[in-house]
Each structure stands twice: as C-alpha cells, then as structure tokens.
Short mmCIF file of C-alpha atoms and ligand atoms in Angstrom, two decimals:
data_model
loop_
_atom_site.label_atom_id
_atom_site.label_comp_id
_atom_site.label_asym_id
_atom_site.label_seq_id
_atom_site.Cartn_x
_atom_site.Cartn_y
_atom_site.Cartn_z
CA MET C 1 25.55 1.36 -32.89
CA GLU C 2 28.70 0.17 -30.67
CA VAL C 3 29.79 2.22 -27.59
CA GLU C 4 32.69 1.49 -25.02
CA ILE C 5 31.53 1.59 -21.64
CA ILE C 6 33.54 4.06 -19.69
CA ARG C 7 32.90 4.05 -15.77
CA LEU C 8 29.68 2.89 -13.47
CA ASP C 9 27.22 5.15 -12.50
CA ASN C 10 26.19 5.03 -8.11
CA GLU C 11 23.20 2.41 -9.43
CA GLY C 12 26.08 0.09 -11.01
CA ARG C 13 24.74 1.13 -14.63
CA GLY C 14 27.50 1.21 -17.52
CA ILE C 15 28.32 4.83 -18.87
CA CYS C 16 28.78 5.76 -22.38
CA TYR C 17 28.37 8.85 -24.25
CA VAL C 18 25.99 8.54 -27.66
CA ASN C 19 26.58 11.74 -29.70
CA ASN C 20 27.85 13.72 -26.62
CA ILE C 21 24.95 12.60 -24.67
CA ILE C 22 25.36 10.37 -21.50
CA THR C 23 23.94 6.98 -22.13
CA PHE C 24 22.74 4.37 -19.11
CA VAL C 25 23.59 1.03 -20.29
CA SER C 26 22.69 -1.46 -17.26
CA ASN C 27 24.40 -4.93 -17.02
CA ALA C 28 27.50 -3.33 -19.08
CA LEU C 29 30.73 -2.85 -17.39
CA PRO C 30 33.51 -0.95 -17.72
CA LYS C 31 35.59 -1.11 -20.90
CA GLU C 32 33.44 -3.62 -22.68
CA VAL C 33 32.37 -2.77 -25.75
CA VAL C 34 28.70 -3.39 -26.37
CA LYS C 35 26.14 -3.31 -29.15
CA ILE C 36 23.06 -1.46 -27.88
CA LYS C 37 19.76 -0.04 -29.00
CA LEU C 38 18.28 3.47 -26.86
CA ILE C 39 15.14 2.84 -25.23
CA LYS C 40 14.74 6.23 -24.23
CA GLN C 41 16.05 9.73 -25.15
CA THR C 42 15.65 12.69 -23.65
CA LYS C 43 17.86 16.02 -23.64
CA LYS C 44 20.22 15.28 -21.07
CA TYR C 45 20.10 11.76 -21.30
CA ASN C 46 19.93 8.29 -22.97
CA ILE C 47 18.69 4.93 -21.36
CA GLY C 48 20.60 1.86 -23.59
CA LYS C 49 19.92 -1.70 -23.93
CA VAL C 50 22.73 -4.15 -24.67
CA LEU C 51 22.14 -6.28 -27.73
CA LYS C 52 25.28 -8.14 -27.82
CA TYR C 53 28.40 -8.17 -25.94
CA LEU C 54 31.24 -7.48 -28.45
CA LYS C 55 34.33 -7.26 -25.62
CA THR C 56 33.32 -8.63 -22.41
CA SER C 57 35.02 -7.46 -18.79
CA PRO C 58 37.14 -10.00 -16.62
CA GLU C 59 35.19 -8.73 -13.61
CA ARG C 60 32.12 -10.46 -15.34
CA GLN C 61 30.53 -13.01 -13.87
CA SER C 62 27.71 -15.23 -15.43
CA HIS C 63 24.57 -14.24 -13.62
CA PHE C 64 23.24 -17.08 -11.42
CA CYS C 65 19.40 -16.23 -11.66
CA PRO C 66 17.08 -16.85 -14.49
CA TYR C 67 15.49 -13.56 -13.78
CA TYR C 68 18.19 -11.22 -13.92
CA GLY C 69 17.95 -8.45 -16.37
CA LYS C 70 13.89 -8.60 -15.93
CA CYS C 71 13.55 -8.99 -12.09
CA GLY C 72 14.81 -5.25 -10.66
CA GLY C 73 16.26 -7.06 -7.90
CA CYS C 74 19.80 -7.91 -8.01
CA ASP C 75 21.40 -5.10 -10.00
CA LEU C 76 25.13 -6.14 -9.66
CA GLU C 77 24.64 -9.64 -10.61
CA HIS C 78 27.10 -9.76 -13.33
CA LEU C 79 30.12 -8.60 -11.20
CA THR C 80 31.78 -10.76 -9.03
CA TYR C 81 31.01 -10.86 -5.83
CA GLU C 82 34.67 -9.37 -4.77
CA LYS C 83 34.27 -6.41 -7.69
CA SER C 84 30.66 -5.76 -6.48
CA CYS C 85 32.04 -4.69 -3.09
CA GLU C 86 34.95 -2.78 -4.55
CA PHE C 87 32.32 -1.05 -6.59
CA LYS C 88 30.05 -0.12 -3.33
CA LYS C 89 33.10 0.91 -1.57
CA THR C 90 34.29 3.70 -4.02
CA ASN C 91 30.59 4.61 -4.75
CA LEU C 92 30.44 5.45 -1.19
CA GLU C 93 33.38 7.19 -1.29
CA THR C 94 32.72 9.31 -3.74
CA ILE C 95 28.94 10.45 -2.40
CA LEU C 96 30.69 11.32 0.82
CA LYS C 97 33.36 13.15 -1.30
CA LYS C 98 31.04 14.89 -3.28
CA TYR C 99 27.86 15.70 -1.21
CA ALA C 100 29.33 15.90 1.99
CA MET C 101 33.36 16.53 1.24
CA ILE C 102 34.25 14.13 3.22
CA ASP C 103 37.31 12.41 2.46
CA LYS C 104 38.39 9.52 4.37
CA GLU C 105 39.39 5.92 4.42
CA ILE C 106 36.40 3.30 4.32
CA THR C 107 36.43 0.08 5.97
CA PHE C 108 34.29 -2.38 4.20
CA ILE C 109 32.68 -5.20 5.45
CA LYS C 110 31.71 -8.07 3.41
CA SER C 111 28.96 -11.23 3.92
CA SER C 112 30.53 -14.48 4.15
CA ASN C 113 27.48 -15.69 2.69
CA PRO C 114 26.31 -13.67 -0.14
CA MET C 115 23.41 -15.38 -1.26
CA TYR C 116 20.33 -16.54 0.52
CA TYR C 117 21.00 -13.95 3.00
CA ARG C 118 17.28 -12.20 2.85
CA ASN C 119 15.08 -12.87 5.85
CA LYS C 120 12.30 -11.02 4.58
CA ILE C 121 10.82 -10.64 1.38
CA THR C 122 7.84 -8.60 -0.16
CA LEU C 123 6.24 -10.26 -3.28
CA ASN C 124 3.62 -8.37 -5.44
CA ILE C 125 0.85 -10.11 -7.12
CA ASN C 126 -0.66 -9.07 -10.35
CA ASN C 127 -2.88 -11.08 -12.48
CA LYS C 128 -1.82 -14.49 -11.13
CA ARG C 129 1.86 -13.14 -11.49
CA LYS C 130 3.86 -12.93 -8.48
CA GLY C 131 7.33 -11.67 -7.73
CA PHE C 132 9.18 -8.51 -7.97
CA TYR C 133 8.44 -5.01 -9.88
CA GLU C 134 10.80 -4.87 -13.04
CA GLU C 135 13.25 -2.23 -12.57
CA GLN C 136 11.57 1.70 -12.95
CA THR C 137 7.92 0.14 -13.94
CA HIS C 138 4.85 -1.64 -11.73
CA ASN C 139 4.98 -4.61 -13.96
CA VAL C 140 5.46 -7.67 -12.14
CA VAL C 141 8.18 -10.52 -13.13
CA ASP C 142 6.67 -13.86 -12.31
CA ILE C 143 9.12 -15.67 -10.21
CA ASN C 144 9.10 -19.02 -8.63
CA TYR C 145 12.46 -18.80 -6.51
CA CYS C 146 14.75 -15.77 -5.69
CA TYR C 147 18.56 -16.26 -4.81
CA LEU C 148 18.65 -13.47 -2.46
CA ALA C 149 16.20 -15.01 -0.37
CA THR C 150 17.01 -17.79 2.58
CA LYS C 151 15.81 -21.45 1.42
CA ALA C 152 13.17 -21.69 3.57
CA ILE C 153 11.76 -18.66 2.40
CA ASN C 154 11.89 -19.66 -1.70
CA LYS C 155 10.08 -23.03 0.06
CA ILE C 156 6.80 -20.47 0.66
CA ILE C 157 6.46 -19.18 -2.64
CA PRO C 158 5.15 -21.81 -5.08
CA TYR C 159 2.06 -21.90 -2.38
CA LEU C 160 0.97 -18.62 -2.97
CA ASN C 161 -2.52 -18.67 -5.09
CA MET C 162 -4.38 -15.70 -4.79
CA PRO C 163 -4.68 -13.49 -7.82
CA SER C 164 -3.86 -10.17 -6.88
CA GLY C 165 -2.54 -8.60 -3.70
CA GLN C 166 1.30 -8.46 -2.00
CA VAL C 167 2.71 -11.04 0.28
CA VAL C 168 5.34 -10.33 3.14
CA ILE C 169 7.34 -13.77 4.13
CA ARG C 170 9.53 -13.75 6.84
CA SER C 171 12.18 -16.36 8.14
CA ASN C 172 14.41 -16.63 11.20
CA TYR C 173 17.44 -18.08 12.41
CA ASN C 174 15.74 -21.45 12.79
CA ALA C 175 14.18 -21.36 9.34
CA GLU C 176 10.83 -20.89 10.53
CA ILE C 177 8.16 -18.64 8.51
CA ILE C 178 5.65 -16.38 9.03
CA ILE C 179 3.36 -15.38 6.15
CA ASP C 180 1.43 -12.00 6.01
CA ILE C 181 -0.64 -11.50 3.13
CA THR C 182 -2.54 -8.31 1.88
CA SER C 183 -5.47 -9.63 -0.53
CA SER C 184 -8.71 -8.61 -1.46
CA SER C 185 -9.10 -11.32 -3.33
CA TYR C 186 -7.34 -14.31 -1.16
CA LYS C 187 -7.76 -17.54 -1.65
CA PRO C 188 -7.65 -20.17 1.05
CA ILE C 189 -3.89 -21.78 1.05
CA ASP C 190 -3.37 -25.30 1.81
CA ILE C 191 -2.48 -24.70 5.34
CA ALA C 192 -2.41 -28.89 5.70
CA SER C 193 0.62 -29.34 3.26
CA LEU C 194 2.43 -25.67 3.72
CA THR C 195 2.43 -26.25 7.77
CA LYS C 196 3.59 -30.21 7.14
CA GLU C 197 6.62 -29.17 4.73
CA ASN C 198 7.63 -26.12 6.24
CA LYS C 199 7.77 -24.65 10.17
CA ILE C 200 5.23 -22.02 9.79
CA VAL C 201 4.75 -20.10 12.67
CA GLY C 202 2.26 -17.69 11.64
CA ILE C 203 -0.25 -17.03 8.77
CA ILE C 204 -1.96 -13.43 8.68
CA VAL C 205 -4.30 -12.54 6.21
CA ASN C 206 -5.55 -8.43 5.77
CA ASN C 207 -4.23 -8.38 9.39
CA LYS C 208 -6.31 -11.25 11.16
CA ILE C 209 -3.90 -13.97 12.29
CA ILE C 210 -5.53 -17.24 10.52
CA TYR C 211 -2.82 -19.42 11.84
CA GLY C 212 -0.66 -19.52 14.43
CA GLU C 213 0.80 -16.42 15.65
CA ASP C 214 2.12 -12.80 14.67
CA HIS C 215 5.50 -13.02 15.88
CA PHE C 216 8.54 -15.39 16.20
CA ILE C 217 11.98 -14.92 17.80
CA GLU C 218 15.12 -13.93 16.14
CA ILE C 219 18.69 -14.43 17.49
CA VAL C 220 21.49 -12.39 16.98
CA ASN C 221 24.90 -12.74 18.85
CA ASN C 222 22.78 -14.91 21.50
CA LYS C 223 20.62 -12.03 22.08
CA LEU C 224 17.07 -13.07 21.62
CA PHE C 225 14.72 -10.40 19.54
CA GLN C 226 10.68 -10.68 19.12
CA VAL C 227 9.64 -9.48 16.07
CA HIS C 228 6.26 -8.94 15.08
CA SER C 229 5.33 -9.62 11.38
CA LYS C 230 4.88 -5.65 11.09
CA SER C 231 7.88 -4.99 12.87
CA PHE C 232 11.56 -3.74 11.31
CA PHE C 233 14.24 -6.55 11.52
CA GLN C 234 17.46 -5.99 10.04
CA ILE C 235 17.55 -8.17 6.61
CA ASN C 236 20.92 -9.85 6.79
CA LEU C 237 21.97 -11.43 10.04
CA ASP C 238 25.39 -12.34 9.21
CA ILE C 239 26.25 -8.25 8.59
CA ALA C 240 23.84 -7.89 11.27
CA SER C 241 26.13 -9.78 13.67
CA GLN C 242 29.10 -8.01 12.44
CA VAL C 243 27.73 -4.67 13.31
CA ILE C 244 27.59 -5.13 17.06
CA PRO C 245 31.04 -5.69 17.87
CA LEU C 246 32.07 -2.36 16.07
CA LEU C 247 29.51 -0.66 18.05
CA LYS C 248 31.00 -2.12 21.45
CA LYS C 249 34.70 -0.82 20.60
CA GLU C 250 32.54 2.39 20.83
CA VAL C 251 30.82 2.45 23.69
CA THR C 252 31.80 2.67 27.68
CA LYS C 253 30.00 2.42 30.87
CA GLU C 254 29.63 5.94 31.57
CA ASP C 255 27.71 5.90 28.34
CA VAL C 256 23.96 7.12 28.37
CA VAL C 257 22.83 6.12 25.01
CA LEU C 258 19.98 7.19 23.11
CA ASP C 259 18.71 4.56 20.48
CA LEU C 260 16.48 6.90 17.74
CA TYR C 261 14.36 4.83 15.46
CA CYS C 262 15.15 1.88 17.65
CA GLY C 263 12.82 -0.74 16.11
CA VAL C 264 12.69 -3.88 18.19
CA GLY C 265 16.02 -2.69 20.10
CA PHE C 266 18.27 -4.80 18.16
CA LEU C 267 21.58 -2.01 18.21
CA GLY C 268 20.83 -0.85 21.97
CA LEU C 269 19.87 -4.41 23.51
CA SER C 270 22.73 -5.63 21.90
CA ILE C 271 25.00 -2.91 24.02
CA ALA C 272 23.32 -2.49 26.81
CA SER C 273 25.70 -4.54 28.71
CA GLU C 274 28.48 -2.21 28.05
CA ILE C 275 26.96 0.69 28.62
CA ASN C 276 25.50 2.73 31.76
CA LYS C 277 21.73 3.60 30.59
CA LEU C 278 19.84 3.02 27.17
CA TYR C 279 16.89 5.02 25.89
CA GLY C 280 15.03 3.56 22.60
CA VAL C 281 12.49 5.89 20.78
CA GLU C 282 10.25 3.85 17.64
CA VAL C 283 7.29 5.25 16.00
CA SER C 284 5.61 1.58 15.07
CA LYS C 285 4.26 0.44 18.06
CA SER C 286 4.30 -3.45 17.19
CA ALA C 287 8.06 -2.67 17.59
CA VAL C 288 8.38 -1.26 20.89
CA MET C 289 6.39 -3.95 22.10
CA ASP C 290 8.72 -6.12 21.02
CA ALA C 291 11.63 -3.78 22.36
CA LEU C 292 10.26 -4.10 25.52
CA LEU C 293 9.93 -7.59 25.48
CA ASN C 294 13.29 -8.05 24.17
CA MET C 295 14.75 -6.01 27.25
CA LYS C 296 12.88 -8.45 29.68
CA ILE C 297 14.23 -11.78 27.78
CA ASN C 298 17.44 -10.71 27.81
CA LYS C 299 17.36 -9.68 31.21
CA ILE C 300 18.11 -6.29 30.66
CA THR C 301 17.56 -3.74 33.61
CA ASN C 302 19.22 -0.15 32.35
CA ALA C 303 16.75 0.13 29.24
CA LYS C 304 13.45 2.48 29.09
CA TYR C 305 11.57 2.94 25.58
CA PHE C 306 9.47 5.75 24.31
CA LEU C 307 6.50 5.12 21.76
CA ASN C 308 6.97 8.18 19.52
CA LYS C 309 8.59 10.14 16.39
CA SER C 310 12.16 10.54 17.04
CA GLU C 311 11.90 14.28 16.07
CA ASP C 312 8.86 14.68 18.59
CA ILE C 313 10.58 13.71 21.54
CA LEU C 314 13.45 15.50 21.36
CA THR C 315 12.93 18.15 24.25
CA ASN C 316 11.39 15.71 26.71
CA LEU C 317 13.98 13.32 26.73
CA PRO C 318 16.33 12.86 29.84
CA ASP C 319 19.49 15.56 29.80
CA ASP C 320 21.99 12.81 30.92
CA ILE C 321 22.46 11.09 27.37
CA ASN C 322 25.94 11.43 25.88
CA THR C 323 25.48 9.16 23.12
CA VAL C 324 23.40 8.98 20.10
CA ILE C 325 22.54 5.88 17.76
CA VAL C 326 20.46 7.02 14.73
CA ASP C 327 19.31 4.48 12.21
CA PRO C 328 16.85 6.32 10.13
CA PRO C 329 14.59 5.08 6.98
CA ARG C 330 15.96 5.75 3.62
CA SER C 331 15.06 9.70 4.04
CA GLY C 332 17.73 10.57 6.50
CA LEU C 333 17.21 12.36 9.54
CA LYS C 334 14.60 15.12 10.20
CA GLU C 335 15.83 18.56 10.82
CA GLU C 336 14.71 18.63 14.55
CA VAL C 337 16.86 15.78 14.77
CA ILE C 338 19.86 17.11 13.11
CA ASN C 339 19.74 20.59 15.62
CA TYR C 340 19.32 18.09 18.34
CA LEU C 341 22.45 16.71 17.82
CA ILE C 342 24.79 19.96 17.01
CA THR C 343 22.87 21.81 19.72
CA ASN C 344 23.02 19.54 22.68
CA GLN C 345 26.57 20.27 24.58
CA ASN C 346 26.22 16.81 26.17
CA ILE C 347 26.54 14.60 23.61
CA GLN C 348 29.83 13.13 23.04
CA LYS C 349 29.37 10.64 19.89
CA VAL C 350 27.12 10.11 17.39
CA ILE C 351 26.49 6.54 16.08
CA TYR C 352 24.73 7.00 12.64
CA MET C 353 23.70 3.63 10.93
CA SER C 354 22.08 4.46 7.39
CA CYS C 355 20.76 2.47 4.68
CA ASN C 356 21.08 5.39 1.96
CA PRO C 357 24.53 7.13 1.14
CA PHE C 358 22.81 9.98 -0.37
CA THR C 359 20.75 10.98 2.46
CA LEU C 360 23.83 10.10 5.13
CA ALA C 361 25.95 12.18 3.01
CA ARG C 362 23.65 15.22 3.54
CA ASP C 363 23.02 14.86 6.56
CA LEU C 364 26.80 14.38 7.63
CA GLN C 365 27.77 17.58 5.56
CA LYS C 366 25.41 19.48 9.01
CA LEU C 367 26.76 16.98 11.54
CA LYS C 368 30.46 17.64 10.59
CA THR C 369 30.37 21.39 12.00
CA SER C 370 30.07 19.95 15.48
CA TYR C 371 31.91 16.33 15.23
CA THR C 372 34.24 14.99 13.69
CA ILE C 373 34.03 11.59 11.63
CA THR C 374 36.22 9.29 12.94
CA LYS C 375 35.33 5.92 11.38
CA ILE C 376 33.35 4.88 8.28
CA TYR C 377 32.38 1.50 7.45
CA GLY C 378 30.45 -0.28 4.43
CA LEU C 379 28.47 -3.00 5.54
CA ASP C 380 27.46 -5.34 2.47
CA MET C 381 24.04 -5.86 4.05
CA PHE C 382 22.10 -5.82 0.45
CA CYS C 383 24.65 -8.16 -1.27
CA TYR C 384 24.69 -8.20 -5.74
CA THR C 385 22.21 -4.87 -5.30
CA LYS C 386 23.28 -1.11 -5.44
CA HIS C 387 22.29 -0.63 -2.25
CA LEU C 388 24.70 -0.50 1.07
CA GLU C 389 24.43 0.10 4.46
CA CYS C 390 26.71 2.20 6.06
CA LEU C 391 27.70 3.00 9.79
CA CYS C 392 29.70 6.02 11.04
CA ILE C 393 31.13 7.07 14.34
CA LEU C 394 30.87 10.84 15.06
CA LYS C 395 32.84 12.30 18.18
CA ASN C 396 32.64 15.78 19.31
CA ILE C 397 36.31 16.40 19.79
CA VAL C 398 35.26 20.56 19.08
CA LYS C 399 33.35 20.48 22.61
CA LYS C 400 36.40 18.69 24.44
CA THR C 401 39.15 21.13 22.55
CA GLU C 402 37.17 23.99 23.99
CA LEU C 403 37.07 22.86 27.27
CA LYS C 404 40.53 21.93 27.10
CA CYS C 405 41.05 25.49 26.18
CA LYS C 406 38.99 26.60 28.80
CA PHE C 407 40.94 25.02 31.70
CA SER C 408 44.64 25.83 30.34
CA LYS C 409 43.49 29.50 30.68
CA ILE C 410 42.40 29.04 34.13
CA LYS C 411 44.62 30.86 36.71
CA LYS C 412 45.45 29.55 40.34
CA ASN C 413 42.58 31.13 42.90
CA GLN C 414 41.13 31.91 40.03
CA VAL C 415 37.30 32.49 40.76
CA ILE C 416 35.60 29.93 38.14
CA GLU C 417 31.75 30.89 37.10
C1 SAM D 1 16.18 1.17 9.44
S1 SAM D 1 14.98 0.62 10.86
C2 SAM D 1 16.01 0.57 12.38
C3 SAM D 1 15.82 -0.14 13.36
C4 SAM D 1 16.47 -0.75 14.35
N1 SAM D 1 17.90 0.20 14.22
C5 SAM D 1 17.43 -1.92 14.15
O1 SAM D 1 18.50 -1.99 13.95
O2 SAM D 1 16.72 -3.22 14.12
C6 SAM D 1 14.25 2.28 11.37
C7 SAM D 1 13.36 2.36 12.17
O3 SAM D 1 12.79 3.68 12.42
C8 SAM D 1 11.46 3.43 12.41
N2 SAM D 1 10.86 5.02 12.43
C9 SAM D 1 10.46 5.72 11.27
N3 SAM D 1 10.44 6.81 11.29
C10 SAM D 1 10.27 7.11 12.68
C11 SAM D 1 10.14 8.26 13.01
N4 SAM D 1 10.33 9.32 12.46
N5 SAM D 1 10.58 8.36 14.65
C12 SAM D 1 10.85 7.20 15.22
N6 SAM D 1 10.87 5.84 14.48
C13 SAM D 1 10.64 6.02 13.38
C14 SAM D 1 10.77 2.67 11.60
O4 SAM D 1 9.83 1.68 12.16
C15 SAM D 1 12.16 1.33 12.20
O5 SAM D 1 11.59 0.87 12.95
#
C-alpha cells in the first residue's frame, strides 16, 4: 500500500495511518510517499516496512553503512547530521513539555566528529556471527565494521574467532585497546599478530587477564582518568570534553559538591579546582578505585569517595553539601535521591546529566516543585542514533526567595530566632 509519512515518533520512525491505525515505519521521513507492507498488526498500532520510495525528502541522505536497516545501531543514518540534531532537539522539547510541563529553550551541542566516535562497543557472538542485535530481536547481524566505533576498535573485530559469547572492546585517546571477552567457547586468539598490528593494553577472558593489564588511561581536557575494563566512561570524548566548560560555568569556590553516580570521577574531578570540596558516590568497586587513583594522579586534594548505592548513603553524608551532580543510569533517580534533593534545605544547585529524556522528564516533574530549571542542553553524545544525552541546571531559588522575604520582614532590634 502507498502512504505519506506525517511526522517522526520519538524513536525517529516515520508515522502514518493505515485505516486510521497509527503505523510506525523505520527509515521513512516526513512528507515522503512510500510503498509499505505491514509486518506487524495489532488493534492499537501497526509496524510497516518500506518496499519502495515513491517520493523522497530533501532531508534524506544515503546511508554510509552497509548494515544500515539490518543492525539496530544507527536509527537516524538516513537523516543528514544537521537534521538528525534538529530532530533530537525538537524531540527533547516535546518530551519535556508532555511529561514534565517544561517549556524551555534547549541549547543543542553537536559533535564535531559524528562518525568513529564510540570508544566502546559490545559485540554479541552467536553461531560464529559477530555483531549487534537486529532491532527489537536477539538475532545477531554479522558485521565486520562499525562506522560509529573508533578506527582502533574496528581493527580488532576481524580477530575475534570464538563461536559464541560477548566481547567488549574499548579504545582511548591514544588508540590503545582493551578487549574483555566472556565466552564459554573461547578459542585462543592470535595475540602475536593482534599485538603487532594494534596497541593492545590488555586482554581479559572470563574475568582473567590473559595479556597486559585490565585498565588504561583516558585523557579529557588535560585531565587523566584511569578506566578499568568494567568501569563506566563516557563513550564520546568530543562531547564529554564539551560538557566540562558547561559545568565550570555553574560552580563557584563556595560550592561543596556531591557527585552521585560518579563512575571514575570524570565530572567531579574535572571541576574540582573550581570548587571548595567534592564528595563522590559510586556503586561499582572498580570505578571507585579508579576515582581514588584519578584524584591522586591529577593532584586533587579536596575530594573524597564513597563506595555505595547513592540511594543508601544519603542519611550519612556530610551536611555542608550545597551542590549536587547526578548522572544516573537510564532508569533515572531513585525516589530516595529525589526526596533528598527536595527536602535538603542546604542544596542550592542540582546538575542533572541524563542519557534518557523520559526518566529525566519524570524526575524533573518532581524536582521542579523545589527548583527552577535555568538551563537545558541536548548533547549529541550518540550521533546518528535515536539516543540523546541531556544536561539540566536546576537552582533552588524558591528557598532563597523565602529567605529574602524573611529578612525583609525583620524589624530593627527584633530578636531573631
Ligand atoms: C551514566 S554513568 C555516569 C558516570 C560518571 N558520572 C561519568 O561521567 O563518567 C552511571 C554510573 O552510576 C553507577 N551506578 C549505577 N547505579 C548506581 C547506584 N544505585 N548508586 C551509585 N552508583 C550507581 C554506574 O556504575 C555508573 O558508573
């Protein structure tokens, strides 16, 4: 059947209607006329697949990846990079309006290199097919190359020869590589030629180091970060480096900063010289150990770290904290963290970094009872995919205003309790 695409949904799929039922079509853009077949039909919605493009959009670009449409990685590769950023910005605005009643201008930060940016990939291997999962399935799409991963990572893919398992490949600023393999059918890889052709720092198989070390050094904005193979690190160094000046603008020497979900300390340590004190909280042991070392190698003396879940430590934290950075996983903030931010009268600023606009909107809806959202950034950390990183600055002007009112009512010689 022939349909015209009306708009994009928040995953970047084209939307049209077939017999008044909403129909989602991947790789189809607004105003395009396409011939589709329905591959899934329910009472509420259909999924359509493009068979032929009858009229194409000027915003379309021909995709650069041979696996596009098969591998579930790059949902937006058929849009020019400019247009994909416009789409993500509008999408974030819509989500914040719809789920948090926030109507605010968003500053969008693009990546200066939207290809070859990912410094970590996880390849699934099944029946000798190695690659990423097809969209919405666990079928592995066999790949030899990924245009989003760094060139150093791409050089490693052909060496992986086990019939099944999972392989995490990471690279750093200097194209050094760590390979972390989990496989019950591991077949020894050719380490001699692998290390001859590549800067291999370490190979880990089923949690045992079989070559080199299980960590390397990453450098962002002249700061050094040790990163263990199991610790989190921001996957796009260009965007990560652009975030730090945005944070620096928001802090002062008076600030005692709590960095919740701190990972290897990236956000907090990057601004440590601009603030009074820093406390970090992280649940992963390897990441906290990295953070402690990172404090030392960067000669930072005003930081302390706690190994714990953010939600479990809140009642035992120092009470001089007046600024909180939160950078939670996709699931967003736990109720305990939100209550802490809302009820703690000392907190004047919250810096919320999020990789999921939906849980961000859910949490902001609650936080905005105590804070005013002063700035929202969309950060294109995951170029050519539907995913978006966000940064929000929240200020507790409610409490300050209350304080001002209180002071203005005080009369000369009044006893103040
Ligand atoms: C999105 S990463 C952010 C890391 C860090 N802020 C950075 O910029 O590199 C989220 C981090 O939260 C940690 N994490 C997950 N659940 C947690 C919890 N309940 N409490 C504390 N940390 C947690 C993860 O191990 C991960 O390091």
